[in-house]
Tab-separated table of C-alpha atoms in Angstrom:
chain	number	residue	atom	x	y	z
H	1	UNK	CA	-7.953	354.049	53.825
H	2	UNK	CA	-4.380	352.594	52.778
H	3	UNK	CA	-4.716	350.418	55.610
H	4	UNK	CA	-7.966	348.639	54.338
H	5	UNK	CA	-6.247	348.277	51.298
H	6	UNK	CA	-3.524	346.599	52.441
H	7	UNK	CA	-5.620	344.118	55.112
H	8	UNK	CA	-7.501	342.929	52.217
H	9	UNK	CA	-4.574	342.378	49.718
H	10	UNK	CA	-3.104	340.746	52.257
H	11	UNK	CA	-6.364	339.130	53.451
H	12	UNK	CA	-6.906	337.939	49.085
H	13	UNK	CA	-3.122	336.218	49.082
H	14	UNK	CA	-3.661	334.672	52.157
H	15	UNK	CA	-7.340	332.680	50.337
H	16	UNK	CA	-4.650	332.410	47.233
H	17	UNK	CA	-2.374	330.231	48.919
H	18	UNK	CA	-4.576	328.495	51.140
H	19	UNK	CA	-6.542	327.464	47.964
H	20	UNK	CA	-3.144	326.436	46.189
H	21	UNK	CA	-1.825	324.161	49.182
H	22	UNK	CA	-5.641	322.160	49.312
H	23	UNK	CA	-4.997	321.668	44.880
H	24	UNK	CA	-1.507	320.814	45.264
H	25	UNK	CA	-0.484	316.749	46.258
H	26	UNK	CA	3.160	315.833	46.561
H	27	UNK	CA	4.436	313.298	44.074
H	28	UNK	CA	4.595	310.375	46.657
H	29	UNK	CA	1.021	311.234	47.485
H	30	UNK	CA	-0.358	310.716	43.895
H	31	UNK	CA	-2.769	307.695	42.880
H	32	UNK	CA	-1.233	305.748	39.552
H	33	UNK	CA	-3.729	303.964	38.230
H	34	UNK	CA	-3.838	300.414	38.385
H	35	UNK	CA	-2.231	298.051	35.642
H	36	UNK	CA	-4.560	296.363	34.228
H	37	UNK	CA	-8.074	298.197	33.985
H	38	UNK	CA	-8.131	299.060	30.591
H	39	UNK	CA	-7.835	296.833	27.023
H	40	UNK	CA	-6.406	298.650	24.203
H	41	UNK	CA	-7.353	297.169	21.441
H	42	UNK	CA	-4.069	296.746	19.249
H	43	UNK	CA	-5.734	296.982	15.675
H	44	UNK	CA	-8.352	299.333	15.591
H	45	UNK	CA	-6.991	300.803	19.279
H	46	UNK	CA	-10.294	301.323	20.971
H	47	UNK	CA	-10.116	301.416	24.408
H	48	UNK	CA	-12.204	299.313	26.957
H	49	UNK	CA	-12.322	297.922	30.240
H	50	UNK	CA	-10.088	294.629	30.633
H	51	UNK	CA	-13.506	293.212	32.263
H	52	UNK	CA	-15.679	293.816	29.187
H	53	UNK	CA	-12.986	292.358	27.435
H	54	UNK	CA	-12.643	289.162	28.781
H	55	UNK	CA	-16.036	288.540	29.240
H	56	UNK	CA	-16.460	288.970	25.397
H	57	UNK	CA	-14.236	286.451	24.424
H	58	UNK	CA	-11.730	288.499	24.502
H	59	UNK	CA	-12.518	289.338	21.321
H	60	UNK	CA	-13.032	293.346	20.003
H	61	UNK	CA	-16.018	294.579	20.164
H	62	UNK	CA	-15.689	297.552	17.583
H	63	UNK	CA	-13.384	295.206	15.319
H	64	UNK	CA	-13.754	291.268	15.858
H	65	UNK	CA	-9.927	291.007	16.264
H	66	UNK	CA	-9.130	288.610	18.221
H	67	UNK	CA	-7.076	288.319	20.693
H	68	UNK	CA	-4.389	285.414	21.198
H	69	UNK	CA	-5.223	283.014	24.616
H	70	UNK	CA	-4.658	280.152	25.985
H	71	UNK	CA	-5.597	276.931	27.520
H	72	UNK	CA	-6.946	277.980	30.385
H	73	UNK	CA	-8.976	280.539	28.570
H	74	UNK	CA	-10.053	278.431	26.224
H	75	UNK	CA	-11.430	275.728	29.063
H	76	UNK	CA	-13.378	278.368	30.638
H	77	UNK	CA	-15.051	279.424	27.629
H	78	UNK	CA	-15.819	276.074	27.013
H	79	UNK	CA	-16.273	273.609	29.140
H	80	UNK	CA	-19.681	273.667	31.370
H	81	UNK	CA	-19.280	275.807	34.474
H	82	UNK	CA	-15.288	276.372	33.472
H	83	UNK	CA	-15.352	272.686	35.537
H	84	UNK	CA	-13.107	269.865	33.840
H	85	UNK	CA	-10.774	267.047	34.599
H	86	UNK	CA	-7.073	267.959	33.555
H	87	UNK	CA	-5.355	264.523	31.910
H	88	UNK	CA	-1.725	263.614	31.792
H	89	UNK	CA	-0.713	266.950	33.696
H	90	UNK	CA	2.934	265.901	34.776
H	91	UNK	CA	4.409	265.132	31.215
H	92	UNK	CA	7.362	267.417	31.399
H	93	UNK	CA	10.286	267.447	28.453
H	94	UNK	CA	13.816	266.401	28.613
H	95	UNK	CA	16.729	266.433	26.827
H	96	UNK	CA	17.902	263.945	24.817
H	97	UNK	CA	20.120	265.439	22.701
H	98	UNK	CA	21.727	267.977	25.671
H	99	UNK	CA	21.093	270.333	22.968
H	100	UNK	CA	22.400	273.984	23.510
H	101	UNK	CA	22.562	277.472	21.001
H	102	UNK	CA	22.950	280.603	22.706
H	103	UNK	CA	21.515	278.387	25.906
H	104	UNK	CA	21.245	275.464	27.170
H	105	UNK	CA	17.468	273.373	26.277
H	106	UNK	CA	17.094	272.953	29.641
H	107	UNK	CA	17.172	276.753	30.656
H	108	UNK	CA	14.983	277.266	28.360
H	109	UNK	CA	12.299	275.064	29.570
H	110	UNK	CA	13.009	276.349	33.414
H	111	UNK	CA	12.563	279.842	32.136
H	112	UNK	CA	9.337	278.651	30.265
H	113	UNK	CA	7.651	276.826	33.177
H	114	UNK	CA	8.432	279.963	35.483
H	115	UNK	CA	7.056	282.601	33.523
H	116	UNK	CA	4.199	280.685	31.977
H	117	UNK	CA	3.272	278.333	34.967
H	118	UNK	CA	3.028	275.287	32.510
H	119	UNK	CA	4.779	272.232	32.430
H	120	UNK	CA	4.856	272.270	28.435
H	121	UNK	CA	3.312	273.924	25.211
H	122	UNK	CA	-0.057	271.872	25.545
H	123	UNK	CA	-2.706	270.579	28.073
H	124	UNK	CA	-5.380	268.174	28.087
H	125	UNK	CA	-8.650	268.523	29.698
H	126	UNK	CA	-12.108	266.776	29.656
H	127	UNK	CA	-15.391	267.748	30.585
H	128	UNK	CA	-19.163	268.547	29.093
H	129	UNK	CA	-19.414	271.632	26.238
H	130	UNK	CA	-23.411	272.363	27.011
H	131	UNK	CA	-24.105	268.731	28.145
H	132	UNK	CA	-21.485	266.958	25.218
H	133	UNK	CA	-18.968	264.812	26.567
H	134	UNK	CA	-15.241	266.211	25.017
H	135	UNK	CA	-11.435	266.089	25.281
H	136	UNK	CA	-10.416	269.602	24.280
H	137	UNK	CA	-6.169	269.675	23.952
H	138	UNK	CA	-5.543	273.389	24.035
H	139	UNK	CA	-1.843	274.538	23.145
H	140	UNK	CA	-0.030	277.721	24.713
H	141	UNK	CA	2.149	279.810	22.809
H	142	UNK	CA	3.909	281.587	25.355
H	143	UNK	CA	5.376	278.256	26.364
H	144	UNK	CA	8.436	277.974	23.955
H	145	UNK	CA	5.942	279.361	20.825
H	146	UNK	CA	3.822	276.741	21.590
H	147	UNK	CA	6.340	274.667	19.446
H	148	UNK	CA	5.394	270.702	18.887
H	149	UNK	CA	7.905	268.688	21.413
H	150	UNK	CA	7.887	265.237	22.602
H	151	UNK	CA	5.484	266.169	25.124
H	152	UNK	CA	3.313	267.470	22.471
H	153	UNK	CA	3.072	264.303	20.711
H	154	UNK	CA	2.782	262.630	23.811
H	155	UNK	CA	0.005	264.447	25.063
H	156	UNK	CA	-2.102	264.219	21.891
H	157	UNK	CA	-1.597	260.674	21.868
H	158	UNK	CA	-2.932	259.723	25.460
H	159	UNK	CA	-5.794	262.152	24.524
H	160	UNK	CA	-6.672	260.151	21.677
H	161	UNK	CA	-6.341	256.416	23.419
H	162	UNK	CA	-8.714	258.233	26.265
H	163	UNK	CA	-10.981	258.981	23.287
H	164	UNK	CA	-11.062	255.646	22.059
H	165	UNK	CA	-11.398	254.091	25.698
H	166	UNK	CA	-14.454	256.464	26.810
H	167	UNK	CA	-15.774	257.021	23.739
H	168	UNK	CA	-15.732	261.359	23.621
H	169	UNK	CA	-15.133	263.239	20.634
H	170	UNK	CA	-11.675	264.879	20.663
H	171	UNK	CA	-10.863	268.542	19.995
H	172	UNK	CA	-7.204	269.949	19.255
H	173	UNK	CA	-6.746	274.041	19.583
H	174	UNK	CA	-3.943	274.791	17.111
H	175	UNK	CA	-1.485	277.217	18.298
H	176	UNK	CA	2.034	276.732	17.499
H	177	UNK	CA	5.199	278.106	15.592
H	178	UNK	CA	5.794	274.786	14.687
H	179	UNK	CA	8.192	271.782	15.569
H	180	UNK	CA	10.433	272.409	18.216
H	181	UNK	CA	13.828	272.243	16.805
H	182	UNK	CA	15.821	271.636	20.366
H	183	UNK	CA	14.565	268.772	20.003
H	184	UNK	CA	15.581	267.873	16.013
H	185	UNK	CA	14.064	264.274	15.118
H	186	UNK	CA	12.313	264.054	18.150
H	187	UNK	CA	9.958	266.627	17.846
H	188	UNK	CA	9.776	265.778	13.868
H	189	UNK	CA	8.610	262.604	14.541
H	190	UNK	CA	5.620	264.198	16.739
H	191	UNK	CA	4.467	264.283	13.065
H	192	UNK	CA	3.920	261.355	11.991
H	193	UNK	CA	3.130	259.843	15.340
H	194	UNK	CA	-0.287	261.933	16.007
H	195	UNK	CA	-1.100	261.916	12.678
H	196	UNK	CA	-1.000	257.733	13.193
H	197	UNK	CA	-2.996	258.398	16.441
H	198	UNK	CA	-5.682	259.746	14.730
H	199	UNK	CA	-6.084	257.337	12.191
H	200	UNK	CA	-6.763	255.014	15.206
H	201	UNK	CA	-9.347	257.404	16.663
H	202	UNK	CA	-11.428	257.288	12.940
H	203	UNK	CA	-11.058	253.503	12.774
H	204	UNK	CA	-12.916	253.707	16.376
H	205	UNK	CA	-15.705	256.129	14.459
H	206	UNK	CA	-14.813	259.002	17.269
H	207	UNK	CA	-15.158	262.913	16.237
H	208	UNK	CA	-12.316	264.776	15.662
H	209	UNK	CA	-12.567	268.843	15.411
H	210	UNK	CA	-9.601	270.864	14.430
H	211	UNK	CA	-9.565	274.453	15.645
H	212	UNK	CA	-6.672	276.840	14.097
H	213	UNK	CA	-6.044	279.748	16.052
H	214	UNK	CA	-3.459	282.558	15.291
H	215	UNK	CA	-0.959	281.432	14.749
H	216	UNK	CA	-0.856	277.927	13.247
H	217	UNK	CA	2.298	277.219	11.226
H	218	UNK	CA	4.989	274.786	10.544
H	219	UNK	CA	4.917	271.015	11.241
H	220	UNK	CA	1.798	271.344	13.441
H	221	UNK	CA	-0.079	272.432	10.250
H	222	UNK	CA	1.423	270.006	8.206
H	223	UNK	CA	-0.050	267.240	10.692
H	224	UNK	CA	-2.779	266.507	12.981
H	225	UNK	CA	-3.888	270.556	12.313
H	226	UNK	CA	-5.106	269.884	9.177
H	227	UNK	CA	-6.601	266.160	9.795
H	228	UNK	CA	-9.934	266.969	11.319
H	229	UNK	CA	-13.090	265.978	10.344
H	230	UNK	CA	-13.694	268.986	11.019
H	231	UNK	CA	-11.330	272.299	10.315
H	232	UNK	CA	-12.588	274.988	11.762
H	233	UNK	CA	-11.123	278.455	12.498
H	234	UNK	CA	-11.030	281.882	14.102
H	235	UNK	CA	-11.099	284.650	12.495
H	236	UNK	CA	-7.815	286.471	11.363
H	237	UNK	CA	-5.892	283.232	11.790
H	238	UNK	CA	-2.257	283.167	10.651
H	239	UNK	CA	-2.519	279.683	9.251
H	240	UNK	CA	0.181	278.510	6.867
H	241	UNK	CA	3.551	276.312	6.690
H	242	UNK	CA	6.679	278.172	5.780
H	243	UNK	CA	6.625	281.698	6.423
H	244	UNK	CA	5.835	284.437	3.970
H	245	UNK	CA	9.025	285.695	3.160
H	246	UNK	CA	9.761	281.689	2.484
H	247	UNK	CA	7.485	281.310	0.136
H	248	UNK	CA	8.137	284.194	-1.374
H	249	UNK	CA	11.909	283.166	-2.326
H	250	UNK	CA	10.893	279.522	-3.027
H	251	UNK	CA	8.393	280.064	-5.955
H	252	UNK	CA	9.505	283.137	-7.120
H	253	UNK	CA	6.449	285.308	-7.016
H	254	UNK	CA	4.597	288.000	-5.068
H	255	UNK	CA	1.740	286.718	-3.141
H	256	UNK	CA	-1.558	288.238	-2.624
H	257	UNK	CA	-2.299	290.185	0.358
H	258	UNK	CA	-3.303	288.501	3.445
H	259	UNK	CA	-3.185	284.732	1.865
H	260	UNK	CA	-1.840	282.964	4.414
H	261	UNK	CA	-5.170	284.470	6.913
H	262	UNK	CA	-8.113	281.950	7.976
H	263	UNK	CA	-10.198	284.326	5.650
H	264	UNK	CA	-7.844	283.473	2.646
H	265	UNK	CA	-7.548	279.551	3.810
H	266	UNK	CA	-11.560	279.524	3.817
H	267	UNK	CA	-11.665	280.518	0.220
H	268	UNK	CA	-9.067	278.126	-1.016
H	269	UNK	CA	-10.606	274.764	0.354
H	270	UNK	CA	-8.113	274.325	3.282
H	271	UNK	CA	-11.250	275.091	5.843
H	272	UNK	CA	-14.936	273.794	6.417
H	273	UNK	CA	-15.585	277.215	8.228
H	274	UNK	CA	-14.625	280.214	10.013
H	275	UNK	CA	-16.178	280.703	13.794
H	276	UNK	CA	-15.556	284.391	16.140
H	277	UNK	CA	-14.728	283.149	19.310
H	278	UNK	CA	-17.780	284.431	20.891
H	279	UNK	CA	-19.792	282.093	19.107
H	280	UNK	CA	-17.817	278.864	19.535
H	281	UNK	CA	-19.509	276.935	22.760
H	282	UNK	CA	-22.694	277.626	20.785
H	283	UNK	CA	-21.836	276.011	17.361
H	284	UNK	CA	-19.448	273.320	19.139
H	285	UNK	CA	-22.484	272.399	20.275
H	286	UNK	CA	-24.594	271.905	17.722
H	287	UNK	CA	-21.762	270.012	15.788
H	288	UNK	CA	-21.419	267.624	18.657
H	289	UNK	CA	-25.128	267.235	18.609
H	290	UNK	CA	-24.675	266.518	14.868
H	291	UNK	CA	-22.081	263.819	14.915
H	292	UNK	CA	-24.016	262.170	17.866
H	293	UNK	CA	-27.176	262.389	15.522
């Protein structure tokens, strides 16, 4: 009897060991979840697949939070079948002042180009939006904070000349921290330059639509971003000239909650309309039809 019990006990232990060996995975063999499969909304914390998030124009389906996107994503969203001709793509910034703070400006430019695979903080594309010709100049915040230097001003100026030549409407998508101070007066001059070129566009009665996205601040707000025949914005975008702290210190008063959001700016008459990104192409098509008629 004792022999039988020992055999059963031995078999039981053997079975336990086999199961244990079967479910144990070495650290080297463990499969990690690939990065980039999931998107977690920074506002409502809801998790969705990256694929579904991109299909919804990078807008959270739960709370409507608009993730910052770059020129490439806007071109793909707005141009028919994502097809467009990039204009003036080889213009690059120089360093006229041999500027250096914590690092040389030429080194900052080199790092930004390597990091973003962009030449500067704006790209210009020409294509069709639901059959309508349109030139889109879209800023990229990832390139030195979307700062406005000589290249940004020059590309906008050349885009306007192209619009006049081809009689095509212009749309500028602003996303910027303001003037690029590493270029000092050369940067500030772009405010006057772009404003003067937009006046020429208006003289030819060619429509200009300004889309303000998060954030649109500084010299960009003080020039071309607010000069559209229509000034539109994405929901929740930060729009202003100086930052909240600077404004508060200047006027010596507490500021209203959300006073620099696109909703507050619309309420106080500085915007014509707020358009969610998921509706942007359709609304833009309607606007272009209206101008054409």
